[in-house]
Short mmCIF file of C-alpha atoms in Angstrom, two decimals:
data_model
loop_
_atom_site.label_atom_id
_atom_site.label_comp_id
_atom_site.label_asym_id
_atom_site.label_seq_id
_atom_site.Cartn_x
_atom_site.Cartn_y
_atom_site.Cartn_z
CA MET A 259 34.54 -21.38 -6.12
CA THR A 260 37.40 -19.29 -7.49
CA GLU A 261 38.37 -15.96 -5.98
CA LYS A 262 37.08 -14.17 -9.09
CA SER A 263 33.68 -15.89 -9.02
CA HIS A 264 33.43 -15.26 -5.27
CA GLY A 265 34.09 -11.58 -5.90
CA GLU A 266 31.50 -11.50 -8.67
CA ARG A 267 28.92 -13.06 -6.37
CA ARG A 268 29.70 -10.55 -3.63
CA THR A 269 29.36 -7.69 -6.12
CA GLY A 270 26.04 -9.12 -7.29
CA LEU A 271 24.72 -9.38 -3.72
CA LEU A 272 25.74 -5.80 -2.96
CA ASN A 273 23.97 -4.59 -6.08
CA GLY A 274 20.91 -6.67 -5.21
CA PHE A 275 20.75 -5.20 -1.71
CA ALA A 276 21.23 -1.71 -3.18
CA ALA A 277 18.43 -2.18 -5.73
CA TYR A 278 15.85 -3.58 -3.34
CA GLY A 279 16.97 -1.22 -0.59
CA MET A 280 16.32 1.78 -2.81
CA TRP A 281 12.93 0.40 -3.88
CA GLY A 282 12.10 -0.25 -0.23
CA LEU A 283 13.07 3.24 0.95
CA VAL A 284 11.45 5.15 -1.90
CA PRO A 285 8.37 6.05 0.25
CA LEU A 286 10.67 8.53 1.98
CA PHE A 287 11.25 10.33 -1.32
CA TRP A 288 7.77 10.99 -2.73
CA PRO A 289 6.55 13.19 0.18
CA LEU A 290 9.55 15.48 -0.44
CA LEU A 291 7.93 16.48 -3.74
CA LYS A 292 4.89 18.07 -2.16
CA PRO A 293 3.07 20.36 -2.84
CA ALA A 294 3.21 18.76 -6.30
CA GLY A 295 0.29 16.39 -6.80
CA ALA A 296 0.59 12.74 -7.72
CA VAL A 297 -0.16 13.32 -11.41
CA GLU A 298 2.42 16.09 -11.73
CA ILE A 299 5.03 13.92 -9.98
CA LEU A 300 4.14 11.03 -12.28
CA ALA A 301 4.55 13.19 -15.38
CA HIS A 302 7.94 14.44 -14.22
CA ARG A 303 8.99 10.87 -13.48
CA MET A 304 8.20 9.87 -17.06
CA VAL A 305 10.01 12.82 -18.64
CA TRP A 306 13.15 12.75 -16.49
CA SER A 307 13.41 8.96 -16.56
CA LEU A 308 13.66 9.07 -20.34
CA ALA A 309 16.34 11.77 -20.14
CA PHE A 310 18.38 9.72 -17.65
CA VAL A 311 18.21 6.43 -19.55
CA LEU A 312 19.03 8.13 -22.85
CA VAL A 313 22.22 9.49 -21.29
CA ALA A 314 23.00 6.02 -19.88
CA LEU A 315 22.45 4.39 -23.27
CA LEU A 316 24.54 7.08 -24.97
CA ILE A 317 27.45 6.40 -22.61
CA THR A 318 27.24 2.62 -22.99
CA ARG A 319 26.44 2.79 -26.74
CA ARG A 320 23.61 0.31 -26.43
CA TRP A 321 21.41 1.29 -29.38
CA ALA A 322 21.22 -1.87 -31.50
CA TRP A 323 18.00 -3.03 -29.83
CA ALA A 324 16.12 0.13 -30.88
CA GLY A 325 16.34 -0.52 -34.62
CA LYS A 326 15.20 -4.11 -34.21
CA LEU A 327 12.29 -3.03 -32.00
CA LEU A 328 11.07 -0.44 -34.52
CA ARG A 329 10.86 -3.15 -37.19
CA GLN A 330 8.64 -5.38 -35.03
CA PRO A 331 5.09 -3.98 -34.74
CA ARG A 332 3.96 -6.69 -32.32
CA ARG A 333 6.72 -5.91 -29.83
CA LEU A 334 6.03 -2.20 -30.21
CA ALA A 335 2.39 -2.81 -29.35
CA LEU A 336 3.45 -4.77 -26.28
CA ILE A 337 5.74 -1.91 -25.24
CA MET A 338 2.74 0.43 -25.42
CA VAL A 339 0.72 -1.94 -23.24
CA ALA A 340 3.61 -2.17 -20.77
CA ALA A 341 3.90 1.64 -20.69
CA ALA A 342 0.18 1.99 -19.98
CA VAL A 343 0.20 -0.62 -17.21
CA ILE A 344 3.30 0.73 -15.47
CA THR A 345 1.81 4.23 -15.66
CA VAL A 346 -1.12 2.98 -13.59
CA ASN A 347 1.26 1.24 -11.18
CA TRP A 348 3.49 4.29 -10.71
CA GLY A 349 0.59 6.68 -10.36
CA VAL A 350 -1.30 4.62 -7.79
CA TYR A 351 1.87 4.04 -5.77
CA ILE A 352 2.84 7.73 -5.65
CA TRP A 353 -0.70 8.71 -4.69
CA ALA A 354 -0.87 5.97 -2.03
CA VAL A 355 2.40 7.01 -0.37
CA ASN A 356 1.57 10.73 -0.36
CA SER A 357 -1.97 10.03 0.90
CA GLY A 358 -0.91 7.98 3.92
CA HIS A 359 -1.35 4.44 2.59
CA VAL A 360 2.23 3.15 2.69
CA VAL A 361 1.29 -0.07 4.50
CA GLU A 362 -1.44 -0.91 2.01
CA ALA A 363 0.95 -0.15 -0.85
CA SER A 364 3.53 -2.53 0.63
CA LEU A 365 0.85 -5.23 0.78
CA GLY A 366 0.50 -4.92 -3.01
CA TYR A 367 4.09 -6.05 -3.50
CA PHE A 368 3.77 -8.76 -0.86
CA ILE A 369 0.84 -10.36 -2.72
CA ASN A 370 2.31 -9.75 -6.18
CA PRO A 371 3.92 -13.25 -6.31
CA LEU A 372 0.52 -14.79 -5.50
CA VAL A 373 -1.14 -12.80 -8.27
CA THR A 374 1.66 -13.89 -10.60
CA ILE A 375 0.87 -17.53 -9.83
CA ALA A 376 -2.85 -16.94 -10.45
CA MET A 377 -2.04 -15.37 -13.83
CA GLY A 378 0.15 -18.34 -14.67
CA VAL A 379 -2.81 -20.67 -14.08
CA LEU A 380 -5.49 -18.56 -15.77
CA ILE A 381 -3.53 -17.15 -18.72
CA LEU A 382 -0.62 -19.53 -19.28
CA LYS A 383 -2.61 -22.66 -18.28
CA GLU A 384 0.08 -23.80 -15.88
CA ARG A 385 -0.32 -26.54 -13.32
CA LEU A 386 0.63 -25.87 -9.73
CA ARG A 387 2.02 -28.12 -7.06
CA PRO A 388 -0.09 -28.72 -3.92
CA VAL A 389 1.99 -26.31 -1.80
CA GLN A 390 1.48 -23.56 -4.37
CA TRP A 391 -2.28 -24.13 -4.37
CA ALA A 392 -2.24 -23.92 -0.58
CA ALA A 393 -0.29 -20.66 -0.75
CA VAL A 394 -2.73 -19.14 -3.25
CA GLY A 395 -5.65 -20.17 -1.05
CA THR A 396 -3.97 -18.64 2.00
CA GLY A 397 -3.35 -15.45 0.06
CA ALA A 398 -7.01 -15.26 -0.98
CA ALA A 399 -8.02 -15.73 2.67
CA SER A 400 -5.71 -12.86 3.64
CA VAL A 401 -7.45 -10.53 1.18
CA LEU A 402 -10.80 -11.48 2.72
CA VAL A 403 -9.51 -10.79 6.23
CA LEU A 404 -8.04 -7.44 5.15
CA THR A 405 -11.30 -6.52 3.42
CA ILE A 406 -13.05 -6.98 6.75
CA GLY A 407 -10.28 -5.10 8.54
CA TYR A 408 -10.31 -2.12 6.19
CA GLY A 409 -14.07 -2.17 5.78
CA ARG A 410 -13.48 -2.30 2.02
CA PRO A 411 -11.38 -4.34 -0.40
CA PRO A 412 -7.69 -3.33 -0.25
CA TRP A 413 -8.01 -1.84 -3.72
CA ILE A 414 -4.66 -0.04 -3.60
CA SER A 415 -2.86 -3.33 -2.91
CA LEU A 416 -4.86 -5.22 -5.53
CA CYS A 417 -4.32 -2.52 -8.15
CA LEU A 418 -0.56 -2.48 -7.54
CA ALA A 419 -0.31 -6.27 -7.51
CA PHE A 420 -2.37 -6.89 -10.64
CA SER A 421 -0.83 -4.01 -12.61
CA PHE A 422 2.70 -5.13 -11.80
CA ALA A 423 1.96 -8.79 -12.51
CA THR A 424 0.48 -7.78 -15.87
CA TYR A 425 3.53 -5.63 -16.51
CA GLY A 426 5.77 -8.61 -15.79
CA LEU A 427 3.82 -10.79 -18.21
CA VAL A 428 4.08 -8.21 -20.99
CA LYS A 429 7.79 -7.60 -20.34
CA LYS A 430 8.45 -11.32 -20.62
CA LYS A 431 6.91 -11.30 -24.08
CA VAL A 432 8.87 -8.20 -25.13
CA ASN A 433 12.16 -9.66 -23.84
CA LEU A 434 14.19 -6.46 -23.42
CA GLY A 435 16.76 -5.59 -20.76
CA GLY A 436 15.80 -3.38 -17.84
CA ILE A 437 17.31 -0.10 -19.05
CA GLU A 438 16.31 -0.74 -22.68
CA SER A 439 12.76 -1.57 -21.64
CA LEU A 440 12.53 1.54 -19.47
CA ALA A 441 13.80 3.66 -22.37
CA ALA A 442 11.17 2.26 -24.74
CA GLU A 443 8.34 2.61 -22.23
CA THR A 444 9.20 6.16 -21.19
CA ALA A 445 9.54 7.10 -24.86
CA VAL A 446 5.87 6.10 -25.21
CA GLN A 447 5.00 8.06 -22.08
CA PHE A 448 7.09 11.12 -22.92
CA LEU A 449 4.82 13.16 -25.21
CA PRO A 450 1.63 12.81 -23.12
CA ALA A 451 3.61 13.57 -19.95
CA LEU A 452 5.37 16.58 -21.47
CA GLY A 453 2.09 17.85 -22.89
CA TYR A 454 0.48 17.62 -19.45
CA LEU A 455 3.37 19.48 -17.81
CA LEU A 456 3.23 22.25 -20.43
CA TRP A 457 -0.52 22.57 -19.93
CA LEU A 458 -0.04 22.64 -16.16
CA GLY A 459 2.54 25.40 -16.53
CA SER A 460 0.37 27.48 -18.85
CA SER A 461 -2.54 27.26 -16.42
CA GLY A 462 -0.36 28.43 -13.52
CA ASP A 463 -0.75 25.21 -11.53
CA SER A 464 2.77 23.81 -12.01
CA THR A 465 5.01 23.67 -8.96
CA PHE A 466 8.21 23.11 -10.96
CA ALA A 467 9.08 26.80 -11.30
CA SER A 468 7.05 28.25 -8.45
CA GLU A 469 8.50 26.36 -5.47
CA GLY A 470 12.17 27.19 -5.88
CA ALA A 471 15.26 25.57 -7.36
CA GLY A 472 15.43 22.84 -4.72
CA HIS A 473 11.93 21.63 -5.52
CA ALA A 474 12.68 21.68 -9.25
CA ALA A 475 15.84 19.64 -8.65
CA LEU A 476 13.90 17.07 -6.64
CA LEU A 477 11.34 16.70 -9.43
CA ALA A 478 14.14 16.27 -11.96
CA SER A 479 15.78 13.63 -9.75
CA THR A 480 12.75 11.35 -10.19
CA GLY A 481 14.58 10.04 -13.28
CA VAL A 482 17.55 8.96 -11.18
CA VAL A 483 15.29 7.46 -8.50
CA THR A 484 13.56 5.40 -11.18
CA ALA A 485 16.55 4.23 -13.23
CA LEU A 486 19.36 3.77 -10.67
CA PRO A 487 17.77 0.76 -8.89
CA LEU A 488 17.25 -0.86 -12.29
CA VAL A 489 20.95 -0.47 -13.07
CA CYS A 490 21.84 -2.14 -9.76
CA PHE A 491 19.29 -4.88 -10.34
CA GLY A 492 20.73 -5.59 -13.77
CA ALA A 493 24.21 -5.90 -12.25
CA ALA A 494 22.86 -8.30 -9.62
CA ALA A 495 20.82 -10.45 -12.01
CA ILE A 496 23.86 -11.57 -14.01
CA ARG A 497 25.94 -12.41 -10.92
CA VAL A 498 23.70 -14.15 -8.38
CA PRO A 499 21.39 -17.17 -8.68
CA LEU A 500 17.73 -16.67 -9.49
CA SER A 501 16.74 -18.17 -6.14
CA THR A 502 18.80 -15.52 -4.33
CA LEU A 503 17.06 -12.73 -6.24
CA GLY A 504 13.76 -14.36 -5.34
CA LEU A 505 14.61 -13.98 -1.66
CA LEU A 506 16.03 -10.48 -2.00
CA GLN A 507 12.82 -9.24 -3.62
CA TYR A 508 11.07 -9.38 -0.24
CA LEU A 509 13.36 -6.66 1.12
CA ALA A 510 11.46 -3.91 -0.71
CA PRO A 511 7.95 -4.55 0.69
CA VAL A 512 9.42 -5.34 4.13
CA PHE A 513 11.14 -1.94 4.21
CA GLN A 514 7.99 -0.24 2.94
CA PHE A 515 5.86 -1.96 5.58
CA LEU A 516 8.26 -0.99 8.38
CA LEU A 517 8.34 2.61 7.16
CA GLY A 518 4.55 2.73 7.11
CA VAL A 519 4.23 1.41 10.66
CA VAL A 520 7.30 2.89 12.38
CA TYR A 521 8.05 6.11 10.48
CA PHE A 522 4.66 7.21 9.12
CA HIS A 523 2.78 5.78 12.14
CA GLU A 524 -0.03 4.25 10.13
CA SER A 525 -2.57 2.32 12.18
CA MET A 526 -2.38 -1.49 12.32
CA PRO A 527 -5.41 -2.93 14.12
CA ALA A 528 -5.55 -6.65 14.93
CA GLU A 529 -7.45 -7.56 11.74
CA ARG A 530 -4.73 -6.06 9.55
CA TRP A 531 -2.01 -7.87 11.47
CA ALA A 532 -3.99 -11.09 10.93
CA GLY A 533 -4.28 -10.40 7.20
CA PHE A 534 -0.58 -9.62 6.84
CA ALA A 535 0.29 -12.73 8.87
CA LEU A 536 -1.65 -14.86 6.36
CA VAL A 537 0.20 -13.20 3.46
CA TRP A 538 3.56 -13.86 5.11
CA LEU A 539 2.55 -17.46 5.75
CA ALA A 540 1.67 -17.88 2.07
CA LEU A 541 5.01 -16.39 0.99
CA SER A 542 6.87 -18.64 3.43
CA MET A 543 5.18 -21.66 1.85
CA LEU A 544 6.18 -20.50 -1.63
CA THR A 545 9.74 -19.82 -0.54
CA TRP A 546 10.10 -23.28 1.01
CA ASP A 547 8.57 -24.93 -2.05
CA GLY A 548 10.78 -22.95 -4.43
CA LEU A 549 13.99 -23.73 -2.55
CA ARG A 550 13.06 -27.41 -2.37
CA SER A 551 12.43 -27.55 -6.12
CA ALA A 552 15.68 -25.76 -6.89
CA ARG A 553 17.57 -28.20 -4.62
CA ARG A 554 16.02 -31.18 -6.40
CA ALA A 555 16.99 -29.81 -9.80
CA ALA A 556 20.56 -29.30 -8.58
CA GLN A 557 20.70 -32.85 -7.21
CA ILE A 558 19.50 -34.31 -10.51
CA ARG A 559 22.13 -32.35 -12.38
CA ALA A 560 24.83 -33.38 -9.91
CA GLY A 561 23.83 -37.03 -10.37
CA LEU A 562 24.29 -36.74 -14.12
CA THR A 563 27.73 -35.16 -13.87
CA ALA A 564 29.09 -37.45 -11.13
CA PRO A 565 32.36 -39.13 -12.24
CA ARG A 566 32.17 -42.77 -13.26
CA THR A 567 34.78 -45.45 -13.92
CA ALA A 568 35.81 -46.19 -17.48
CA THR A 569 33.86 -49.47 -17.46
CA GLU A 570 30.71 -47.75 -16.17
CA ALA A 571 31.08 -45.02 -18.74
CA GLN A 572 31.36 -47.51 -21.60
CA VAL A 573 28.87 -50.19 -20.56
CA PRO A 574 26.20 -48.97 -18.13
CA SER A 575 24.31 -51.70 -16.34
CA ALA A 576 20.62 -52.34 -16.83
CA ALA A 577 19.92 -50.90 -13.39
CA THR A 578 21.85 -47.74 -14.23
CA ARG A 579 19.97 -47.33 -17.50
CA ALA A 580 16.69 -47.72 -15.67
CA GLN A 581 17.51 -45.31 -12.85
CA VAL A 582 19.50 -42.51 -14.50
CA PRO A 583 17.63 -40.30 -16.96
CA SER A 584 19.28 -39.47 -20.26
CA GLN A 585 20.66 -36.08 -21.10
CA ALA A 586 17.60 -35.48 -23.25
CA GLN A 587 15.35 -36.06 -20.23
CA VAL A 588 17.22 -33.80 -17.80
CA PRO A 589 17.53 -30.08 -18.51
CA SER A 590 20.84 -28.33 -18.57
CA GLN A 591 21.87 -26.22 -15.60
CA ALA A 592 20.56 -23.08 -17.26
CA GLN A 593 17.27 -24.75 -18.15
CA ALA A 594 16.86 -26.13 -14.66
CA ALA A 595 17.49 -22.71 -13.19
CA SER A 596 14.96 -21.11 -15.50
CA GLN A 597 12.32 -23.75 -14.77
CA ALA A 598 12.84 -23.87 -11.01
CA PRO A 599 10.30 -21.53 -9.41
CA VAL A 600 11.57 -18.33 -7.93
CA PRO A 601 10.61 -18.31 -4.26
CA GLY A 602 7.38 -16.37 -4.23
CA SER A 603 6.32 -17.12 -7.80
CA GLY A 604 4.62 -19.80 -9.79
CA ALA A 605 6.04 -22.81 -11.55
CA GLY A 606 7.43 -22.89 -15.07
CA GLU A 607 6.77 -19.86 -17.23
CA ALA A 608 4.96 -17.99 -14.49
CA SER A 609 8.15 -18.05 -12.44
CA GLN A 610 9.68 -15.75 -15.04
CA LEU A 611 6.83 -13.22 -14.78
CA ASN A 612 7.96 -12.21 -11.31
CA SER A 613 11.41 -11.06 -12.26
CA GLY A 614 11.96 -9.60 -8.84
CA VAL A 615 11.85 -6.02 -10.12
CA VAL A 616 9.69 -3.88 -7.95
CA GLU A 617 9.39 -0.66 -9.90
CA ALA A 618 7.70 1.32 -7.19
#
């Protein structure tokens, strides 16, 4: 590895840690916005996120995608679906954190890879390996245990997991970059959110102007809190392997879980520990299976590119022809990387649904 590529990898890792660290610590931010309610916070997040990303796009002069998107009705429709789904995800998460359900919210992002796999099977008709089936079964068992522990289904976790998995599926079909996608989605959200905030202000229930300049500044900073981790994630995604991002993605729910237990002092009876232990076991199985598959793909590629003598290169033996697959049979390095499952996600196309972005 050259010094330049080593430096690029280090920069990518730092950006990855920064992105997932910010997503993991965001439960500390939402309570600062009280007495604003979850819906008001959500509306401000939509409005100020659009303002922030528009400034970012203006500085970087990345506008070419917008014209193409406007000429493609199908992609526009998918953007609207993505905006609706992420609105649900954001709103439930903000409400959960400010209502004392940080641990249950973290569970949603722990089980998100399992939901992604299930969607790959049900919607994309993918076939799973035995270890992946075992992980999905273990994850389902964990939900049953947690249902008994909570005395109800963990609906916050399920809502967050299913909404974000759906969001990932739609974003894959849209195929836009992180900042561009956020700009398009918040553009869809902007008018309803602004209308709600104006109505809230006219009815005298808005906290933006009534709680002081500091509170107003915190509400406005929701745009930075939303977009800055995406910028870091984008910088990481082009510099570090997909498998590394797949491992880094667990930082966010781990931080959220620790905050819920240690900082917010949420209760964790034995049944909940048992349920979380099953989830972590399922994720460990997926991680091991994903790393093993990625290693196999790398070994196949290395076997193809191994140096041969001039005679071997010109006249391969019958045994060599029988044992070594042709270039048409073995994917390129980029294809192998894209097909190798991300640790914590499903095989094939479903592995791309879980991009590792936790837009809490």
